[in-house]
Amino acid sequence: MRAVVVILTLGALSCGGDGVVSQPPPTSAPTLTALQSSIFTPRCAVPGCHVAPGAQQGMDLSAGHFYANTVNVAVVELAGFKRVVPNDAANSYLFMKVTADPRITGEQMPFGGPYLSAAETAAIQQWIDAGALDN
């Protein structure tokens, strides 16, 4: 009787393929280059905001300057945070500022709005959580 149960169990397990559960491939995170051209340059690196000379908080977010001014760089306005912490969007001050996290100091960014869309903030989150690569 045990042999029959084992055979039936093995037979049932073999139905439907090789036993490997297929999952959709992971979506790739956006590149910094894509975020720079679609969000940071047109929305943040504008005169009077985050572009030299006189970049607010000393944070120049223009192309060629963004990475060095954000990734693993301490926040000026709130001690204990970094602007971008690779693999940790939830504790990256830049992400906190664009999502109006209650831990921020000052205003949600971009200052005065219009604020970033859910898709834009999700793209920033994906880039940070994927390691905040300089790509």
PDB file of N, CA, C and O in Angstrom, residues 93-134:
ATOM      1  N   TYR A  93      17.583  60.445   1.964  1.00  0.00           N
ATOM      2  CA  TYR A  93      16.923  61.731   2.151  1.00  0.00           C
ATOM      3  C   TYR A  93      16.346  62.288   0.852  1.00  0.00           C
ATOM      4  O   TYR A  93      15.280  62.900   0.866  1.00  0.00           O
ATOM      5  N   LEU A  94      17.021  62.076  -0.248  1.00  0.00           N
ATOM      6  CA  LEU A  94      16.495  62.558  -1.528  1.00  0.00           C
ATOM      7  C   LEU A  94      15.125  61.938  -1.786  1.00  0.00           C
ATOM      8  O   LEU A  94      14.174  62.632  -2.146  1.00  0.00           O
ATOM      9  N   PHE A  95      15.009  60.632  -1.582  1.00  0.00           N
ATOM     10  CA  PHE A  95      13.719  59.961  -1.785  1.00  0.00           C
ATOM     11  C   PHE A  95      12.691  60.458  -0.772  1.00  0.00           C
ATOM     12  O   PHE A  95      11.526  60.680  -1.095  1.00  0.00           O
ATOM     13  N   MET A  96      13.134  60.662   0.455  1.00  0.00           N
ATOM     14  CA  MET A  96      12.234  61.166   1.489  1.00  0.00           C
ATOM     15  C   MET A  96      11.691  62.546   1.109  1.00  0.00           C
ATOM     16  O   MET A  96      10.511  62.844   1.321  1.00  0.00           O
ATOM     17  N   LYS A  97      12.551  63.397   0.535  1.00  0.00           N
ATOM     18  CA  LYS A  97      12.129  64.750   0.162  1.00  0.00           C
ATOM     19  C   LYS A  97      11.106  64.741  -0.971  1.00  0.00           C
ATOM     20  O   LYS A  97      10.174  65.548  -0.965  1.00  0.00           O
ATOM     21  N   VAL A  98      11.262  63.855  -1.940  1.00  0.00           N
ATOM     22  CA  VAL A  98      10.320  63.854  -3.066  1.00  0.00           C
ATOM     23  C   VAL A  98       9.024  63.117  -2.745  1.00  0.00           C
ATOM     24  O   VAL A  98       8.056  63.235  -3.490  1.00  0.00           O
ATOM     25  N   THR A  99       8.987  62.399  -1.619  1.00  0.00           N
ATOM     26  CA  THR A  99       7.765  61.693  -1.227  1.00  0.00           C
ATOM     27  C   THR A  99       7.117  62.298   0.014  1.00  0.00           C
ATOM     28  O   THR A  99       6.153  61.745   0.539  1.00  0.00           O
ATOM     29  N   ALA A 100       7.635  63.421   0.487  1.00  0.00           N
ATOM     30  CA  ALA A 100       7.091  64.119   1.666  1.00  0.00           C
ATOM     31  C   ALA A 100       7.081  63.227   2.905  1.00  0.00           C
ATOM     32  O   ALA A 100       6.148  63.242   3.695  1.00  0.00           O
ATOM     33  N   ASP A 101       8.145  62.479   3.091  1.00  0.00           N
ATOM     34  CA  ASP A 101       8.286  61.643   4.286  1.00  0.00           C
ATOM     35  C   ASP A 101       8.210  62.548   5.515  1.00  0.00           C
ATOM     36  O   ASP A 101       8.776  63.642   5.522  1.00  0.00           O
ATOM     37  N   PRO A 102       7.516  62.133   6.566  1.00  0.00           N
ATOM     38  CA  PRO A 102       7.375  62.993   7.742  1.00  0.00           C
ATOM     39  C   PRO A 102       8.691  63.288   8.472  1.00  0.00           C
ATOM     40  O   PRO A 102       8.742  64.208   9.294  1.00  0.00           O
ATOM     41  N   ARG A 103       9.758  62.572   8.147  1.00  0.00           N
ATOM     42  CA  ARG A 103      11.046  62.821   8.811  1.00  0.00           C
ATOM     43  C   ARG A 103      11.815  63.987   8.215  1.00  0.00           C
ATOM     44  O   ARG A 103      12.812  64.421   8.789  1.00  0.00           O
ATOM     45  N   ILE A 104      11.386  64.533   7.080  1.00  0.00           N
ATOM     46  CA  ILE A 104      12.155  65.588   6.424  1.00  0.00           C
ATOM     47  C   ILE A 104      12.058  66.905   7.171  1.00  0.00           C
ATOM     48  O   ILE A 104      11.136  67.134   7.951  1.00  0.00           O
ATOM     49  N   THR A 105      13.020  67.762   6.879  1.00  0.00           N
ATOM     50  CA  THR A 105      13.001  69.142   7.342  1.00  0.00           C
ATOM     51  C   THR A 105      12.664  69.984   6.116  1.00  0.00           C
ATOM     52  O   THR A 105      13.134  69.713   5.023  1.00  0.00           O
ATOM     53  N   GLY A 106      11.866  71.001   6.290  1.00  0.00           N
ATOM     54  CA  GLY A 106      11.531  71.864   5.162  1.00  0.00           C
ATOM     55  C   GLY A 106      10.427  71.277   4.306  1.00  0.00           C
ATOM     56  O   GLY A 106       9.609  70.484   4.761  1.00  0.00           O
ATOM     57  N   GLU A 107      10.448  71.676   3.055  1.00  0.00           N
ATOM     58  CA  GLU A 107       9.366  71.369   2.119  1.00  0.00           C
ATOM     59  C   GLU A 107       9.619  70.111   1.297  1.00  0.00           C
ATOM     60  O   GLU A 107      10.757  69.721   1.067  1.00  0.00           O
ATOM     61  N   GLN A 108       8.522  69.552   0.788  1.00  0.00           N
ATOM     62  CA  GLN A 108       8.609  68.483  -0.202  1.00  0.00           C
ATOM     63  C   GLN A 108       9.218  69.070  -1.464  1.00  0.00           C
ATOM     64  O   GLN A 108       9.023  70.240  -1.786  1.00  0.00           O
ATOM     65  N   MET A 109       9.969  68.280  -2.175  1.00  0.00           N
ATOM     66  CA  MET A 109      10.583  68.705  -3.428  1.00  0.00           C
ATOM     67  C   MET A 109       9.874  68.050  -4.605  1.00  0.00           C
ATOM     68  O   MET A 109       9.331  66.969  -4.456  1.00  0.00           O
ATOM     69  N   PRO A 110       9.902  68.669  -5.756  1.00  0.00           N
ATOM     70  CA  PRO A 110      10.420  69.994  -6.069  1.00  0.00           C
ATOM     71  C   PRO A 110       9.642  71.084  -5.331  1.00  0.00           C
ATOM     72  O   PRO A 110       8.425  71.017  -5.206  1.00  0.00           O
ATOM     73  N   PHE A 111      10.391  72.057  -4.851  1.00  0.00           N
ATOM     74  CA  PHE A 111       9.843  73.126  -4.038  1.00  0.00           C
ATOM     75  C   PHE A 111       8.653  73.793  -4.718  1.00  0.00           C
ATOM     76  O   PHE A 111       8.742  74.216  -5.866  1.00  0.00           O
ATOM     77  N   GLY A 112       7.536  73.841  -4.014  1.00  0.00           N
ATOM     78  CA  GLY A 112       6.337  74.501  -4.517  1.00  0.00           C
ATOM     79  C   GLY A 112       5.552  73.714  -5.539  1.00  0.00           C
ATOM     80  O   GLY A 112       4.525  74.172  -6.015  1.00  0.00           O
ATOM     81  N   GLY A 113       6.057  72.529  -5.938  1.00  0.00           N
ATOM     82  CA  GLY A 113       5.358  71.693  -6.911  1.00  0.00           C
ATOM     83  C   GLY A 113       5.492  72.252  -8.313  1.00  0.00           C
ATOM     84  O   GLY A 113       6.152  73.262  -8.521  1.00  0.00           O
ATOM     85  N   PRO A 114       4.921  71.622  -9.283  1.00  0.00           N
ATOM     86  CA  PRO A 114       4.221  70.352  -9.141  1.00  0.00           C
ATOM     87  C   PRO A 114       5.188  69.249  -8.706  1.00  0.00           C
ATOM     88  O   PRO A 114       6.341  69.222  -9.118  1.00  0.00           O
ATOM     89  N   TYR A 115       4.681  68.379  -7.833  1.00  0.00           N
ATOM     90  CA  TYR A 115       5.499  67.312  -7.287  1.00  0.00           C
ATOM     91  C   TYR A 115       5.618  66.174  -8.283  1.00  0.00           C
ATOM     92  O   TYR A 115       4.880  66.105  -9.263  1.00  0.00           O
ATOM     93  N   LEU A 116       6.563  65.289  -8.025  1.00  0.00           N
ATOM     94  CA  LEU A 116       6.780  64.160  -8.918  1.00  0.00           C
ATOM     95  C   LEU A 116       5.597  63.207  -8.868  1.00  0.00           C
ATOM     96  O   LEU A 116       4.940  63.062  -7.831  1.00  0.00           O
ATOM     97  N   SER A 117       5.350  62.555  -9.986  1.00  0.00           N
ATOM     98  CA  SER A 117       4.267  61.576 -10.061  1.00  0.00           C
ATOM     99  C   SER A 117       4.666  60.299  -9.327  1.00  0.00           C
ATOM    100  O   SER A 117       5.842  60.089  -9.001  1.00  0.00           O
ATOM    101  N   ALA A 118       3.695  59.452  -9.098  1.00  0.00           N
ATOM    102  CA  ALA A 118       3.971  58.160  -8.459  1.00  0.00           C
ATOM    103  C   ALA A 118       4.952  57.345  -9.299  1.00  0.00           C
ATOM    104  O   ALA A 118       5.836  56.676  -8.752  1.00  0.00           O
ATOM    105  N   ALA A 119       4.831  57.416 -10.605  1.00  0.00           N
ATOM    106  CA  ALA A 119       5.753  56.684 -11.480  1.00  0.00           C
ATOM    107  C   ALA A 119       7.173  57.229 -11.377  1.00  0.00           C
ATOM    108  O   ALA A 119       8.144  56.465 -11.373  1.00  0.00           O
ATOM    109  N   GLU A 120       7.299  58.544 -11.270  1.00  0.00           N
ATOM    110  CA  GLU A 120       8.626  59.151 -11.140  1.00  0.00           C
ATOM    111  C   GLU A 120       9.278  58.791  -9.808  1.00  0.00           C
ATOM    112  O   GLU A 120      10.452  58.439  -9.764  1.00  0.00           O
ATOM    113  N   THR A 121       8.518  58.878  -8.717  1.00  0.00           N
ATOM    114  CA  THR A 121       9.095  58.515  -7.424  1.00  0.00           C
ATOM    115  C   THR A 121       9.402  57.024  -7.361  1.00  0.00           C
ATOM    116  O   THR A 121      10.408  56.624  -6.773  1.00  0.00           O
ATOM    117  N   ALA A 122       8.586  56.200  -8.003  1.00  0.00           N
ATOM    118  CA  ALA A 122       8.853  54.754  -8.044  1.00  0.00           C
ATOM    119  C   ALA A 122      10.144  54.481  -8.806  1.00  0.00           C
ATOM    120  O   ALA A 122      10.930  53.600  -8.421  1.00  0.00           O
ATOM    121  N   ALA A 123      10.395  55.213  -9.870  1.00  0.00           N
ATOM    122  CA  ALA A 123      11.626  55.032 -10.642  1.00  0.00           C
ATOM    123  C   ALA A 123      12.847  55.397  -9.806  1.00  0.00           C
ATOM    124  O   ALA A 123      13.862  54.681  -9.826  1.00  0.00           O
ATOM    125  N   ILE A 124      12.762  56.480  -9.056  1.00  0.00           N
ATOM    126  CA  ILE A 124      13.872  56.870  -8.173  1.00  0.00           C
ATOM    127  C   ILE A 124      14.082  55.790  -7.115  1.00  0.00           C
ATOM    128  O   ILE A 124      15.215  55.380  -6.835  1.00  0.00           O
ATOM    129  N   GLN A 125      12.994  55.312  -6.542  1.00  0.00           N
ATOM    130  CA  GLN A 125      13.085  54.260  -5.532  1.00  0.00           C
ATOM    131  C   GLN A 125      13.743  52.999  -6.108  1.00  0.00           C
ATOM    132  O   GLN A 125      14.616  52.407  -5.480  1.00  0.00           O
ATOM    133  N   GLN A 126      13.354  52.607  -7.297  1.00  0.00           N
ATOM    134  CA  GLN A 126      13.926  51.421  -7.940  1.00  0.00           C
ATOM    135  C   GLN A 126      15.414  51.601  -8.176  1.00  0.00           C
ATOM    136  O   GLN A 126      16.211  50.683  -7.942  1.00  0.00           O
ATOM    137  N   TRP A 127      15.821  52.770  -8.644  1.00  0.00           N
ATOM    138  CA  TRP A 127      17.234  53.030  -8.898  1.00  0.00           C
ATOM    139  C   TRP A 127      18.035  52.935  -7.602  1.00  0.00           C
ATOM    140  O   TRP A 127      19.073  52.286  -7.552  1.00  0.00           O
ATOM    141  N   ILE A 128      17.541  53.560  -6.545  1.00  0.00           N
ATOM    142  CA  ILE A 128      18.249  53.519  -5.262  1.00  0.00           C
ATOM    143  C   ILE A 128      18.303  52.091  -4.723  1.00  0.00           C
ATOM    144  O   ILE A 128      19.365  51.589  -4.333  1.00  0.00           O
ATOM    145  N   ASP A 129      17.146  51.418  -4.704  1.00  0.00           N
ATOM    146  CA  ASP A 129      17.082  50.069  -4.149  1.00  0.00           C
ATOM    147  C   ASP A 129      17.893  49.046  -4.955  1.00  0.00           C
ATOM    148  O   ASP A 129      18.250  48.001  -4.438  1.00  0.00           O
ATOM    149  N   ALA A 130      18.179  49.381  -6.213  1.00  0.00           N
ATOM    150  CA  ALA A 130      19.007  48.491  -7.047  1.00  0.00           C
ATOM    151  C   ALA A 130      20.487  48.807  -6.893  1.00  0.00           C
ATOM    152  O   ALA A 130      21.321  48.281  -7.628  1.00  0.00           O
ATOM    153  N   GLY A 131      20.832  49.700  -5.965  1.00  0.00           N
ATOM    154  CA  GLY A 131      22.237  49.972  -5.696  1.00  0.00           C
ATOM    155  C   GLY A 131      22.698  51.372  -6.035  1.00  0.00           C
ATOM    156  O   GLY A 131      23.854  51.704  -5.850  1.00  0.00           O
ATOM    157  N   ALA A 132      21.799  52.215  -6.573  1.00  0.00           N
ATOM    158  CA  ALA A 132      22.148  53.605  -6.922  1.00  0.00           C
ATOM    159  C   ALA A 132      23.412  53.663  -7.763  1.00  0.00           C
ATOM    160  O   ALA A 132      24.383  54.342  -7.422  1.00  0.00           O
ATOM    161  N   LEU A 133      23.386  52.951  -8.857  1.00  0.00           N
ATOM    162  CA  LEU A 133      24.568  52.859  -9.724  1.00  0.00           C
ATOM    163  C   LEU A 133      24.772  54.133 -10.534  1.00  0.00           C
ATOM    164  O   LEU A 133      23.823  54.819 -10.899  1.00  0.00           O
ATOM    165  N   ASP A 134      26.026  54.423 -10.835  1.00  0.00           N
ATOM    166  CA  ASP A 134      26.375  55.563 -11.674  1.00  0.00           C
ATOM    167  C   ASP A 134      26.353  55.084 -13.118  1.00  0.00           C
ATOM    168  O   ASP A 134      27.387  54.852 -13.738  1.00  0.00           O
TER     169      ASP A 134
END
